[in-house]
């Protein structure tokens, strides 16, 4: 008989037979549950398709936050991807009951944390997309109109609706304005001159959202803000001790984004008896408030420096600041105000200067990975083709580009930069029509707006409004306003630094990663490659005019792991190796070509090479150990080059033609990048000991097809994608002749 007194220890296997360990979240003993990635994915899929108990979702959010804190405390690497996936899943359920306030109380601060990372950047518009992804399914207009005595439902409205209004969730902005009109109508009909608490006629829990919407989306004559101020004045005079209503009115007014109204709000807050941390805390989520606070302090330094809530003021002003430009701005203000400061005030300023520096350091480390998630989940991956075209007011002439892909190799880099790249571009262009803005293509690029520089042809800087630079995420377009008009016929230089993202699967096109396993040792290798004819396009690698009609010269340099080989359209002019495991390979300047034909490939390559009868260097690359299967393709390349040269009496215009056989590729064929054909190894290589005639013919036709494109498609290029059938038609037709020229004895079989 088994009793509790004689139970021995239960052995715990080192490896679980099942990855799931089922416990009750309501049990008396509490412990953190950290799922592996696959298990977490399954849980989130279940939440989105069927839902799970509320306690599970609450625990899930709390545990993910705790996991990040634990890793950070231990100095271990961690990712925010899991938490972002959790936040955007827990309310995306088929549930029909009232949303949970308890869950919102956990989720909303985390959502605001991510919003604060973007608010002072060019990518601030992604905040609204982020909130809509998280709450778009749970939001419904009836949250504003249905009345209930359920505490949970009312508490959720009180907490959530102001966020929904600020971030444009569903029709929340329109509903907020409509509710405020109702409040105005009710209070006018009751002839109220002493506030809104007794005449509003709408539930208290929705008023914060209504007041915020009235201020943020005010009409042209600002009548909403004026009425809010009048309501506030009346409320304070009559009900000074019942502060819930006048606090809601103050918080609502803090949503305004108009400079003159923000000055009024700041002046009001400075004289308010409420806690400075509370009133100035309302301004943290206002994207225009930090500049308003900065300018107010510059204009009234004595008033602000002597304010007892100075720390709260600076906290609100610098809450979203995490750029070098903002640091410089704060330091200049600090230096200017030093004569007016006591030692205690100096310490407060030092505290927030240190915070800005910490924010910059943190952002440099973590933002690339966070922004990858944002772009992967909130922005279109690409269009095929992109539909919106550039206005055509500028013509690119030369791109000077430097790319640094972070892939495993001899080069050392932070784990947080894995599968990203750094980019710098200097685009020289000529103005065709007078314009006050530069409109170019950029997609999935994290742009440092402080790095954007415009120069004339004498290298003199021209003023641009970096804070007004904007992205059109749906069309991959970047707009840069210029302070003065650019005149037709003049040339300019546009310089931009940025981060980009390498797709971890080679099926989206754009900048991709491939991986291989070496036959001689079985180890894994990594290859950085590009494919721009469709999908994200070359605008996902550099800022450019990414339409086939915009031809320009390219001068490429690639910083890469020193143990790897870098290839591009043109032949390299040399490689400089540094002591940190990195090298820089530079390439000859290309003739004018379309941006979609740009190609870069970096990996552990070996090659076979030959010189065609017409004097062109042809090379066939593959990952080390596989190059021996490219001999047949090399012959086809050389033969097809000679045929096209002789038949059309037009020499191949580049100094070399390379082909790289990749272990994976964006499709099963190949891409005719000028001077650098990239394709799937199955389409470009054969094992002559085992190949049959059909396979040999397929490889020959693919290789010859891409060689023909070097003339029809690359040298002569379509004006727009609707004409691509011409490219393909010529390549398909002449590839047969290129193949029979190479193997004349096979004419009867082809």
XYZ file of C-alpha atoms in Angstrom:
750
model
C 0.000 0.000 0.000
C 1.299 3.437 -0.952
C 1.101 6.217 1.606
C 2.436 9.773 1.565
C 4.934 8.872 4.276
C 6.774 6.323 2.178
C 6.808 8.050 -1.224
C 10.329 8.372 -2.562
C 11.614 11.194 -4.720
C 10.125 11.285 -8.209
C 12.926 11.241 -10.775
C 12.910 14.143 -13.266
C 14.146 13.060 -16.693
C 16.855 15.172 -18.276
C 14.863 15.292 -21.484
C 11.102 15.505 -21.398
C 9.198 13.022 -23.491
C 6.704 15.785 -24.232
C 7.565 19.479 -24.548
C 4.348 20.460 -22.764
C 4.186 20.688 -18.974
C 0.602 21.339 -17.952
C -0.032 23.272 -14.745
C -2.850 25.424 -13.464
C -2.261 29.157 -13.537
C -4.604 29.393 -10.547
C -2.588 27.031 -8.357
C -1.288 28.250 -5.021
C 2.331 27.781 -6.027
C 3.388 30.385 -8.555
C 6.180 29.986 -11.048
C 7.227 31.585 -14.301
C 6.560 29.637 -17.491
C 9.042 30.265 -20.275
C 7.990 28.601 -23.519
C 10.423 27.656 -26.237
C 9.769 29.471 -29.507
C 7.779 26.706 -31.168
C 5.600 26.157 -28.123
C 4.940 29.881 -27.781
C 3.956 30.006 -31.436
C 1.453 27.204 -30.834
C -0.013 28.963 -27.802
C -0.447 32.222 -29.707
C -2.086 30.407 -32.609
C -4.522 28.850 -30.165
C -5.282 32.269 -28.645
C -6.005 33.770 -32.063
C -8.110 30.839 -33.276
C -9.922 29.628 -30.150
C -8.885 31.840 -27.222
C -7.653 30.601 -23.835
C -8.612 31.492 -20.250
C -7.915 35.085 -19.230
C -5.488 34.007 -16.534
C -3.315 32.260 -19.102
C -3.044 35.448 -21.160
C -2.256 37.569 -18.115
C 0.429 35.115 -17.052
C 1.799 34.945 -20.582
C 2.357 38.721 -20.765
C 3.840 38.895 -17.280
C 6.182 35.965 -17.890
C 7.523 37.393 -21.156
C 8.239 40.745 -19.494
C 9.939 38.917 -16.618
C 12.037 36.845 -19.040
C 13.379 40.003 -20.702
C 14.154 41.560 -17.329
C 15.954 38.408 -16.211
C 18.078 38.203 -19.349
C 18.902 41.900 -19.166
C 19.892 41.654 -15.503
C 22.208 38.727 -16.262
C 23.744 40.498 -19.255
C 22.464 37.791 -21.598
C 21.103 38.419 -25.107
C 17.360 38.617 -25.517
C 14.798 39.491 -28.151
C 11.639 41.586 -27.990
C 10.040 39.613 -30.818
C 8.307 37.203 -28.472
C 6.801 39.967 -26.351
C 5.672 41.856 -29.460
C 3.976 38.701 -30.749
C 2.263 38.173 -27.398
C 1.040 41.779 -27.176
C -0.480 41.644 -30.650
C -2.184 38.294 -30.005
C -3.855 38.396 -26.591
C -6.720 40.633 -27.747
C -6.930 39.174 -31.266
C -9.293 36.398 -30.278
C -12.761 35.246 -31.344
C -14.021 36.119 -27.849
C -17.236 38.145 -27.672
C -17.302 39.019 -23.977
C -16.182 42.383 -22.624
C -12.427 42.978 -22.936
C -10.504 42.541 -19.710
C -9.237 45.620 -17.851
C -6.750 43.510 -15.883
C -5.134 42.323 -19.092
C -5.210 45.850 -20.542
C -3.510 47.139 -17.421
C -0.568 44.866 -18.277
C -0.610 45.274 -22.056
C -1.043 49.041 -22.449
C 2.159 50.075 -20.614
C 4.139 47.618 -22.739
C 2.524 48.980 -25.896
C 3.430 52.494 -24.794
C 7.025 51.415 -24.213
C 7.365 50.398 -27.858
C 5.515 53.519 -28.980
C 8.019 55.674 -27.083
C 10.847 54.133 -29.108
C 9.308 55.388 -32.356
C 7.549 58.610 -31.375
C 10.470 60.970 -32.040
C 11.608 59.221 -35.217
C 10.751 59.051 -38.896
C 8.951 55.766 -38.170
C 6.421 57.307 -35.752
C 3.495 56.483 -38.120
C 4.051 52.798 -37.349
C 2.733 53.398 -33.820
C -0.846 53.637 -35.066
C -0.412 50.483 -37.144
C 0.981 48.729 -34.077
C -2.016 49.653 -31.915
C -4.464 48.712 -34.654
C -2.806 45.310 -35.046
C -3.061 44.720 -31.294
C -6.566 46.100 -30.673
C -8.252 46.339 -34.073
C -10.250 43.179 -33.507
C -11.408 43.934 -29.968
C -12.303 47.556 -30.627
C -15.932 48.281 -31.490
C -17.851 51.589 -31.706
C -20.338 50.375 -29.107
C -17.635 50.811 -26.450
C -18.596 54.485 -26.574
C -22.357 54.071 -26.486
C -23.308 50.966 -24.547
C -23.944 51.486 -20.847
C -23.134 48.820 -18.321
C -22.696 48.471 -14.582
C -19.948 45.899 -15.031
C -16.829 47.270 -13.368
C -14.481 45.379 -15.701
C -16.088 46.796 -18.851
C -16.128 50.367 -17.554
C -12.558 50.169 -16.247
C -11.420 48.875 -19.636
C -13.059 51.816 -21.394
C -11.466 54.280 -18.994
C -7.988 52.855 -19.612
C -8.220 51.929 -23.281
C -10.234 54.589 -25.089
C -7.685 57.421 -24.705
C -5.061 55.153 -26.315
C -7.521 54.218 -29.066
C -8.150 57.898 -29.785
C -4.480 58.900 -29.784
C -3.460 56.049 -32.057
C -6.405 55.940 -34.424
C -7.731 52.497 -33.526
C -10.784 51.852 -35.697
C -13.086 54.865 -35.765
C -12.166 55.948 -32.227
C -11.146 59.509 -33.291
C -14.520 60.079 -35.000
C -16.448 58.585 -32.096
C -14.543 60.771 -29.622
C -15.451 63.913 -31.557
C -19.070 62.778 -31.790
C -19.287 62.137 -28.048
C -17.733 65.549 -27.344
C -20.395 67.206 -29.521
C -22.988 65.428 -27.394
C -21.348 66.767 -24.223
C -21.293 70.296 -25.654
C -24.935 70.070 -26.709
C -26.021 68.730 -23.327
C -24.152 71.386 -21.362
C -25.396 74.221 -23.587
C -28.988 73.027 -23.302
C -28.625 72.982 -19.511
C -27.018 76.430 -19.591
C -23.973 75.220 -17.704
C -21.315 77.767 -16.811
C -19.686 75.688 -14.104
C -18.081 72.742 -15.844
C -19.173 69.425 -17.278
C -19.430 66.968 -14.386
C -23.171 67.492 -13.912
C -24.251 68.233 -17.492
C -22.161 65.985 -19.743
C -24.828 63.329 -20.023
C -22.364 60.578 -20.993
C -20.669 57.973 -18.766
C -17.640 59.213 -16.839
C -15.450 56.391 -18.126
C -15.508 57.559 -21.749
C -14.945 61.273 -21.137
C -11.145 61.140 -21.064
C -11.181 59.682 -24.542
C -13.766 62.196 -25.757
C -11.859 65.198 -24.414
C -8.615 63.905 -25.940
C -10.243 63.445 -29.331
C -11.775 66.917 -29.206
C -8.343 68.498 -28.637
C -6.241 66.278 -30.910
C -8.609 66.432 -33.895
C -9.860 69.994 -33.389
C -11.384 72.013 -36.211
C -9.619 74.846 -38.036
C -10.866 77.569 -35.687
C -9.893 75.543 -32.595
C -13.356 75.848 -31.078
C -13.043 72.528 -29.256
C -9.945 73.622 -27.350
C -11.573 76.928 -26.413
C -14.643 75.148 -25.070
C -12.469 72.660 -23.168
C -10.679 75.570 -21.489
C -14.025 77.151 -20.577
C -15.347 73.885 -19.189
C -12.145 73.431 -17.212
C -12.287 76.930 -15.723
C -15.863 76.438 -14.643
C -15.179 72.990 -13.197
C -12.205 74.189 -11.124
C -14.117 77.147 -9.698
C -17.174 75.142 -8.667
C -15.755 71.680 -7.914
C -12.137 72.167 -6.802
C -12.225 69.106 -4.573
C -13.974 66.798 -7.036
C -10.970 66.631 -9.294
C -11.814 63.590 -11.447
C -13.657 65.699 -14.026
C -11.303 68.648 -14.266
C -8.368 66.249 -14.339
C -10.015 64.503 -17.304
C -10.408 67.884 -19.002
C -6.736 68.728 -18.405
C -5.628 65.362 -19.696
C -7.794 65.831 -22.775
C -6.298 69.246 -23.518
C -2.828 67.680 -23.281
C -3.666 65.782 -26.487
C -3.586 68.907 -28.652
C -0.741 69.051 -31.164
C -1.007 72.742 -32.020
C 1.936 74.825 -30.847
C -0.099 77.762 -29.496
C -2.443 75.476 -27.585
C 0.448 73.478 -26.156
C 1.948 76.701 -24.784
C -1.369 77.322 -23.026
C -1.386 73.778 -21.645
C 2.203 74.091 -20.369
C 1.407 77.392 -18.679
C -1.657 75.776 -17.095
C 0.340 72.793 -15.866
C 3.065 74.961 -14.348
C 0.463 76.644 -12.147
C -1.548 73.504 -11.360
C -1.710 72.247 -7.745
C -1.778 68.672 -9.035
C 1.359 66.553 -8.916
C 3.838 67.624 -11.621
C 4.630 63.985 -12.419
C 0.975 63.411 -13.247
C 0.183 66.506 -15.314
C 3.428 66.572 -17.275
C 3.207 62.796 -17.608
C 0.158 63.357 -19.821
C 2.392 65.124 -22.343
C 4.747 62.166 -22.781
C 2.517 60.477 -25.356
C 1.986 63.683 -27.347
C 4.386 63.639 -30.351
C 4.524 67.452 -30.492
C 4.898 68.106 -26.764
C 8.669 67.647 -26.407
C 9.411 70.458 -28.852
C 6.776 72.658 -27.205
C 8.324 72.052 -23.773
C 11.799 72.768 -25.147
C 10.755 76.045 -26.795
C 8.791 77.149 -23.727
C 11.838 76.591 -21.531
C 14.014 78.557 -23.959
C 11.557 81.465 -23.922
C 10.889 81.446 -20.159
C 13.997 79.926 -18.561
C 13.634 81.620 -15.165
C 10.079 80.373 -14.707
C 10.855 76.765 -15.627
C 14.262 76.439 -13.941
C 12.791 77.615 -10.645
C 9.692 75.420 -10.967
C 9.524 72.876 -8.153
C 8.481 70.191 -10.621
C 11.470 70.745 -12.922
C 12.339 67.051 -12.913
C 8.839 66.123 -14.123
C 9.076 68.840 -16.792
C 12.393 67.513 -18.120
C 11.123 63.959 -17.836
C 8.254 64.772 -20.206
C 10.469 66.799 -22.528
C 13.108 64.081 -22.963
C 10.916 60.988 -22.558
C 11.009 60.130 -26.280
C 14.486 61.502 -27.051
C 17.014 58.925 -28.223
C 19.021 60.559 -31.011
C 22.311 62.441 -31.303
C 20.432 65.508 -32.529
C 18.318 65.571 -29.381
C 21.358 65.071 -27.161
C 23.078 68.031 -28.801
C 19.914 70.077 -28.409
C 19.692 69.278 -24.696
C 23.364 69.962 -24.063
C 23.150 73.379 -25.716
C 20.121 74.251 -23.597
C 21.894 73.003 -20.476
C 24.962 75.102 -21.201
C 22.876 78.207 -21.841
C 20.978 77.874 -18.556
C 23.930 76.996 -16.285
C 24.234 80.569 -14.877
C 20.639 80.373 -13.663
C 21.027 77.011 -11.942
C 21.571 75.911 -8.390
C 23.588 72.761 -7.718
C 20.361 70.801 -7.297
C 19.114 72.037 -10.671
C 22.413 71.124 -12.321
C 22.065 67.610 -10.947
C 18.579 67.317 -12.425
C 19.830 68.382 -15.850
C 22.747 65.974 -15.588
C 20.324 63.180 -14.765
C 18.316 63.675 -17.962
C 21.354 64.213 -20.138
C 22.582 60.853 -18.895
C 19.205 59.313 -19.703
C 19.336 60.563 -23.299
C 22.806 59.066 -23.681
C 21.553 55.778 -22.242
C 18.579 55.832 -24.606
C 20.860 56.361 -27.597
C 23.107 53.487 -26.565
C 20.109 51.227 -25.944
C 18.508 52.133 -29.261
C 21.679 51.520 -31.233
C 21.748 48.055 -29.726
C 18.118 46.998 -29.851
C 16.248 49.071 -32.426
C 17.391 47.180 -35.547
C 15.836 43.958 -34.228
C 12.678 45.717 -32.997
C 12.282 47.536 -36.305
C 12.673 44.262 -38.189
C 9.598 43.003 -36.329
C 7.743 46.241 -37.075
C 8.488 46.054 -40.795
C 7.781 42.317 -41.003
C 4.415 42.629 -39.249
C 3.099 46.130 -39.959
C 4.362 46.954 -43.450
C 3.904 45.284 -46.825
C 6.897 43.062 -47.685
C 6.856 44.222 -51.290
C 4.760 44.653 -54.416
C 5.276 43.002 -57.762
C 5.505 45.512 -59.301
C 5.316 48.586 -57.098
C 2.293 50.554 -58.307
C 2.968 54.154 -57.311
C 5.626 55.777 -59.453
C 8.033 58.608 -58.718
C 7.068 62.119 -59.888
C 10.018 62.255 -62.289
C 11.409 65.613 -61.220
C 14.951 64.333 -60.678
C 17.225 62.011 -62.654
C 19.885 59.930 -60.847
C 23.360 59.924 -62.383
C 25.575 58.051 -59.907
C 25.159 55.993 -56.745
C 28.194 55.647 -54.483
C 27.167 52.818 -52.154
C 28.774 51.063 -49.176
C 27.074 47.985 -47.728
C 28.053 45.993 -44.619
C 26.072 42.734 -44.248
C 26.215 41.137 -40.795
C 26.322 37.385 -41.386
C 28.264 34.682 -39.502
C 31.935 34.695 -40.479
C 35.260 36.066 -39.300
C 33.864 39.566 -38.718
C 32.789 40.219 -35.139
C 29.517 42.004 -34.411
C 26.794 42.244 -31.771
C 24.276 39.416 -31.736
C 21.569 42.073 -32.096
C 22.879 43.007 -35.551
C 22.699 39.486 -36.956
C 21.105 39.350 -40.422
C 21.017 43.134 -40.750
C 23.184 45.445 -42.810
C 24.549 48.976 -42.630
C 24.295 51.147 -45.698
C 25.605 54.482 -46.892
C 24.622 56.034 -50.194
C 25.652 59.182 -51.999
C 23.242 59.755 -54.857
C 24.217 62.335 -57.463
C 21.189 63.567 -59.391
C 20.087 66.267 -61.804
C 16.881 68.252 -61.409
C 14.499 68.080 -64.397
C 11.673 70.212 -62.985
C 11.741 72.804 -60.212
C 10.921 71.151 -56.925
C 10.975 71.809 -53.187
C 11.201 68.146 -52.239
C 13.243 65.111 -53.192
C 11.094 62.023 -53.763
C 12.963 58.723 -53.990
C 12.399 55.069 -53.128
C 13.249 53.443 -49.795
C 11.660 50.398 -48.186
C 12.356 48.482 -44.972
C 15.268 50.825 -44.219
C 15.846 52.315 -40.768
C 17.023 55.784 -41.772
C 18.996 58.099 -39.521
C 17.397 61.417 -40.491
C 20.270 63.291 -38.852
C 22.571 61.725 -41.446
C 20.588 63.059 -44.408
C 22.676 65.720 -46.170
C 21.999 67.588 -49.404
C 24.862 69.292 -51.251
C 25.106 71.283 -54.447
C 27.744 70.505 -57.073
C 30.243 72.634 -55.113
C 29.668 70.362 -52.063
C 27.969 73.204 -50.166
C 25.206 72.055 -47.826
C 21.627 72.937 -48.666
C 19.149 73.157 -45.818
C 16.591 70.385 -45.562
C 13.913 69.809 -42.942
C 15.045 66.524 -41.412
C 12.124 66.451 -38.966
C 9.672 66.574 -41.895
C 11.175 63.646 -43.810
C 8.439 61.070 -44.318
C 7.903 57.517 -45.543
C 5.082 56.084 -47.596
C 5.196 52.521 -46.277
C 2.657 51.117 -48.710
C 4.589 52.311 -51.747
C 8.212 52.317 -50.586
C 8.651 56.070 -51.096
C 10.769 58.539 -49.119
C 10.029 62.285 -49.285
C 12.660 64.821 -48.213
C 11.474 68.464 -48.004
C 14.016 71.103 -49.041
C 14.035 74.602 -47.540
C 14.524 76.263 -50.949
C 13.513 75.187 -54.433
C 15.925 73.133 -56.522
C 16.394 74.531 -60.019
C 16.228 72.531 -63.269
C 19.551 71.611 -64.835
C 21.511 71.700 -61.574
C 23.199 68.683 -60.015
C 23.080 67.768 -56.322
C 24.393 65.095 -53.962
C 22.108 63.334 -51.466
C 23.902 61.463 -48.638
C 22.057 59.056 -46.319
C 23.096 56.460 -43.719
C 20.734 53.663 -42.718
C 20.207 50.127 -41.413
C 18.502 47.386 -43.384
C 17.275 43.847 -42.891
C 18.342 40.588 -44.487
C 15.509 38.117 -45.003
C 16.224 34.900 -43.148
C 14.501 32.919 -45.896
C 15.314 33.488 -49.582
C 11.717 33.582 -50.758
C 10.854 37.285 -50.484
C 13.538 38.488 -52.926
C 15.373 41.635 -51.789
C 18.450 41.178 -49.545
C 18.462 37.455 -48.684
C 20.428 34.907 -46.707
C 21.357 31.500 -48.110
C 23.052 28.727 -46.173
C 25.044 25.731 -47.283
C 26.791 22.669 -45.860
C 30.295 21.873 -47.049
C 30.907 18.397 -48.404
C 34.428 18.233 -47.023
C 33.600 18.926 -43.352
C 29.797 19.076 -43.028
C 29.884 22.530 -41.455
C 27.358 25.236 -42.234
C 28.199 28.364 -44.205
C 26.253 31.547 -44.860
C 25.795 33.574 -48.042
C 24.461 37.121 -48.401
C 22.774 37.670 -51.750
C 20.282 39.955 -53.491
C 17.405 39.654 -55.959
C 15.586 42.829 -56.981
C 13.419 42.132 -60.035
C 10.334 41.681 -57.867
C 9.084 41.946 -54.312
C 10.857 44.494 -52.075
C 13.138 45.628 -54.906
C 16.468 47.445 -54.740
C 14.797 50.083 -52.559
C 15.177 47.534 -49.747
C 18.991 47.741 -50.068
C 19.578 51.444 -50.763
C 17.782 54.733 -51.189
C 17.414 55.115 -54.959
C 15.086 55.719 -57.895
C 13.873 52.146 -58.137
C 12.188 52.108 -61.532
C 13.722 50.460 -64.610
C 13.684 53.688 -66.654
C 15.946 55.465 -64.140
C 19.381 54.316 -65.282
C 22.497 55.482 -63.434
C 26.073 54.437 -62.724
C 26.878 52.457 -59.571
C 30.092 52.477 -57.575
C 29.899 49.719 -54.958
C 32.042 48.839 -51.970
C 31.232 45.989 -49.599
C 32.518 45.609 -46.051
C 32.373 41.899 -45.303
C 33.904 39.123 -43.181
C 37.528 38.836 -44.324
C 37.286 35.059 -44.757
C 34.612 35.515 -47.431
C 34.582 36.661 -51.044
C 32.470 39.618 -52.161
C 31.072 39.834 -55.690
C 29.099 42.527 -57.504
C 28.178 43.546 -61.038
C 31.650 44.845 -61.855
C 35.087 43.335 -61.299
C 36.700 44.227 -57.975
C 39.495 46.778 -57.797
C 40.978 45.399 -54.599
C 40.322 44.181 -51.075
C 41.678 45.779 -47.910
C 41.778 43.498 -44.862
C 41.633 44.956 -41.354
C 42.684 43.338 -38.077
C 39.171 42.939 -36.711
C 38.155 40.137 -39.058
C 36.590 42.480 -41.608
C 37.611 43.474 -45.129
C 36.438 46.032 -47.673
C 36.172 45.078 -51.343
C 35.679 47.843 -53.896
C 34.389 47.463 -57.434
C 34.764 49.325 -60.689
C 32.153 51.930 -61.519
C 29.439 50.426 -63.681
C 27.981 51.800 -66.911
C 24.481 53.238 -66.539
C 22.017 50.516 -65.578
C 18.649 50.034 -63.895
C 18.620 49.657 -60.116
C 16.891 46.259 -60.218
C 19.979 44.817 -61.913
C 22.258 45.729 -58.999
C 23.648 42.620 -57.289
C 25.890 41.830 -54.331
C 26.870 38.372 -53.149
C 29.120 37.487 -50.184
C 30.153 34.006 -49.067
C 32.780 31.278 -48.916
C 33.119 30.748 -52.652
C 35.323 28.772 -55.000
C 35.225 29.218 -58.753
C 36.121 28.026 -62.212
C 37.052 30.604 -64.842
C 37.697 30.951 -68.550
C 38.075 33.636 -71.191
C 35.652 33.557 -74.092
C 36.768 33.826 -77.722
C 35.574 37.441 -77.661
C 37.867 38.202 -74.714
C 35.362 38.252 -71.854
C 36.348 36.795 -68.493
C 33.623 34.356 -67.395
C 33.587 32.844 -63.921
C 31.332 30.297 -62.236
C 31.140 30.444 -58.437
C 29.577 28.198 -55.848
C 30.104 27.371 -52.217
C 33.437 25.662 -51.694
C 33.466 22.068 -52.914
C 30.598 22.471 -55.379
C 32.408 24.523 -58.032
C 33.423 21.324 -59.855
C 29.807 20.915 -60.986
C 29.863 24.280 -62.796
C 32.215 23.321 -65.634
C 29.389 22.670 -68.093
C 27.678 25.972 -67.254
C 30.959 27.810 -67.709
C 31.205 26.509 -71.285
C 27.623 27.590 -72.008
C 28.309 31.067 -70.593
C 31.399 31.586 -72.735
C 29.734 30.223 -75.862
C 26.572 32.299 -75.463
C 28.633 35.467 -74.867
C 30.569 34.811 -78.080
C 27.386 34.140 -80.061
C 25.657 37.345 -78.923
C 28.811 39.364 -79.579
C 29.270 38.034 -83.111
C 25.652 37.949 -84.190
C 24.743 41.456 -83.002
C 28.236 42.864 -83.604
C 28.103 44.468 -80.153
C 30.743 43.548 -77.572
C 29.768 42.610 -74.062
C 30.265 45.996 -72.344
C 31.557 44.753 -68.978
C 34.971 43.362 -68.153
C 33.634 40.098 -66.755
C 30.525 37.951 -66.405
C 30.065 35.944 -63.220
C 27.551 33.293 -62.292
C 26.883 32.167 -58.707
C 25.037 28.907 -58.025
C 23.233 29.324 -54.691
C 21.937 26.614 -52.363
C 18.636 28.468 -52.121
C 17.281 31.242 -54.312
C 14.192 33.436 -54.451
C 12.871 31.168 -57.213
C 13.996 27.937 -58.844
C 15.549 29.672 -61.841
C 18.066 32.494 -62.057
C 18.282 36.287 -62.228
C 20.148 38.145 -64.998
C 21.862 40.848 -62.899
C 24.257 42.644 -65.225
C 27.647 40.978 -64.886
C 26.525 38.764 -61.978
C 23.988 36.026 -62.695
C 22.532 34.552 -59.488
C 20.420 31.426 -59.388
C 19.486 28.152 -57.824
C 22.212 25.519 -58.085
C 19.776 23.004 -59.572
C 19.345 25.326 -62.557
C 22.998 26.224 -62.974
C 25.089 23.109 -62.152
C 25.196 19.474 -63.190
C 27.074 16.380 -62.081
C 28.312 15.031 -65.439
C 28.622 11.520 -64.015
C 24.907 11.217 -63.331
C 23.095 13.800 -65.468
C 20.629 12.804 -68.188
C 19.984 14.633 -71.449
C 16.867 16.397 -70.220
C 18.615 17.852 -67.153
C 21.616 18.873 -69.231
C 19.346 20.673 -71.674
C 17.476 22.483 -68.895
C 20.682 23.817 -67.365
C 22.044 24.857 -70.767
C 18.891 26.760 -71.667
C 18.734 28.573 -68.285
C 22.374 29.683 -68.497
C 22.072 30.799 -72.120
C 18.794 32.570 -71.302
C 20.475 34.668 -68.598
C 23.417 35.455 -70.901
C 21.064 36.747 -73.598
C 19.493 39.006 -70.947
C 22.873 40.711 -70.569
C 22.015 42.388 -73.892
C 18.200 42.244 -73.911
C 17.152 43.457 -70.476
C 20.413 44.761 -69.068
C 22.081 46.728 -71.868
C 18.678 47.570 -73.375
C 16.068 47.784 -70.629
C 12.304 48.043 -70.481
C 10.766 51.401 -69.585
C 8.199 49.853 -67.222
C 7.290 46.384 -66.008
C 4.387 46.073 -68.436
C 6.999 45.572 -71.177
C 8.841 42.733 -69.456
C 7.460 40.237 -71.985
C 9.876 41.759 -74.496
C 12.844 40.953 -72.252
C 11.698 37.413 -71.761
C 10.678 36.888 -75.361
C 14.078 37.901 -76.752
C 15.917 35.866 -74.103
C 13.829 32.790 -74.761
C 14.306 33.037 -78.515
C 18.035 33.758 -78.698
C 19.002 31.391 -75.864
C 18.436 28.436 -78.204
C 20.947 29.860 -80.678
C 23.474 30.581 -77.964
C 23.216 27.003 -76.831
C 23.603 25.498 -80.328
C 26.535 27.810 -81.028
C 28.297 26.351 -77.992
C 27.460 22.736 -78.867
C 26.995 22.626 -82.666
C 27.108 18.825 -82.629
C 23.845 18.868 -80.647
C 21.834 20.922 -83.133
C 19.691 17.990 -84.128
C 18.738 17.294 -80.526
C 17.821 20.809 -79.359
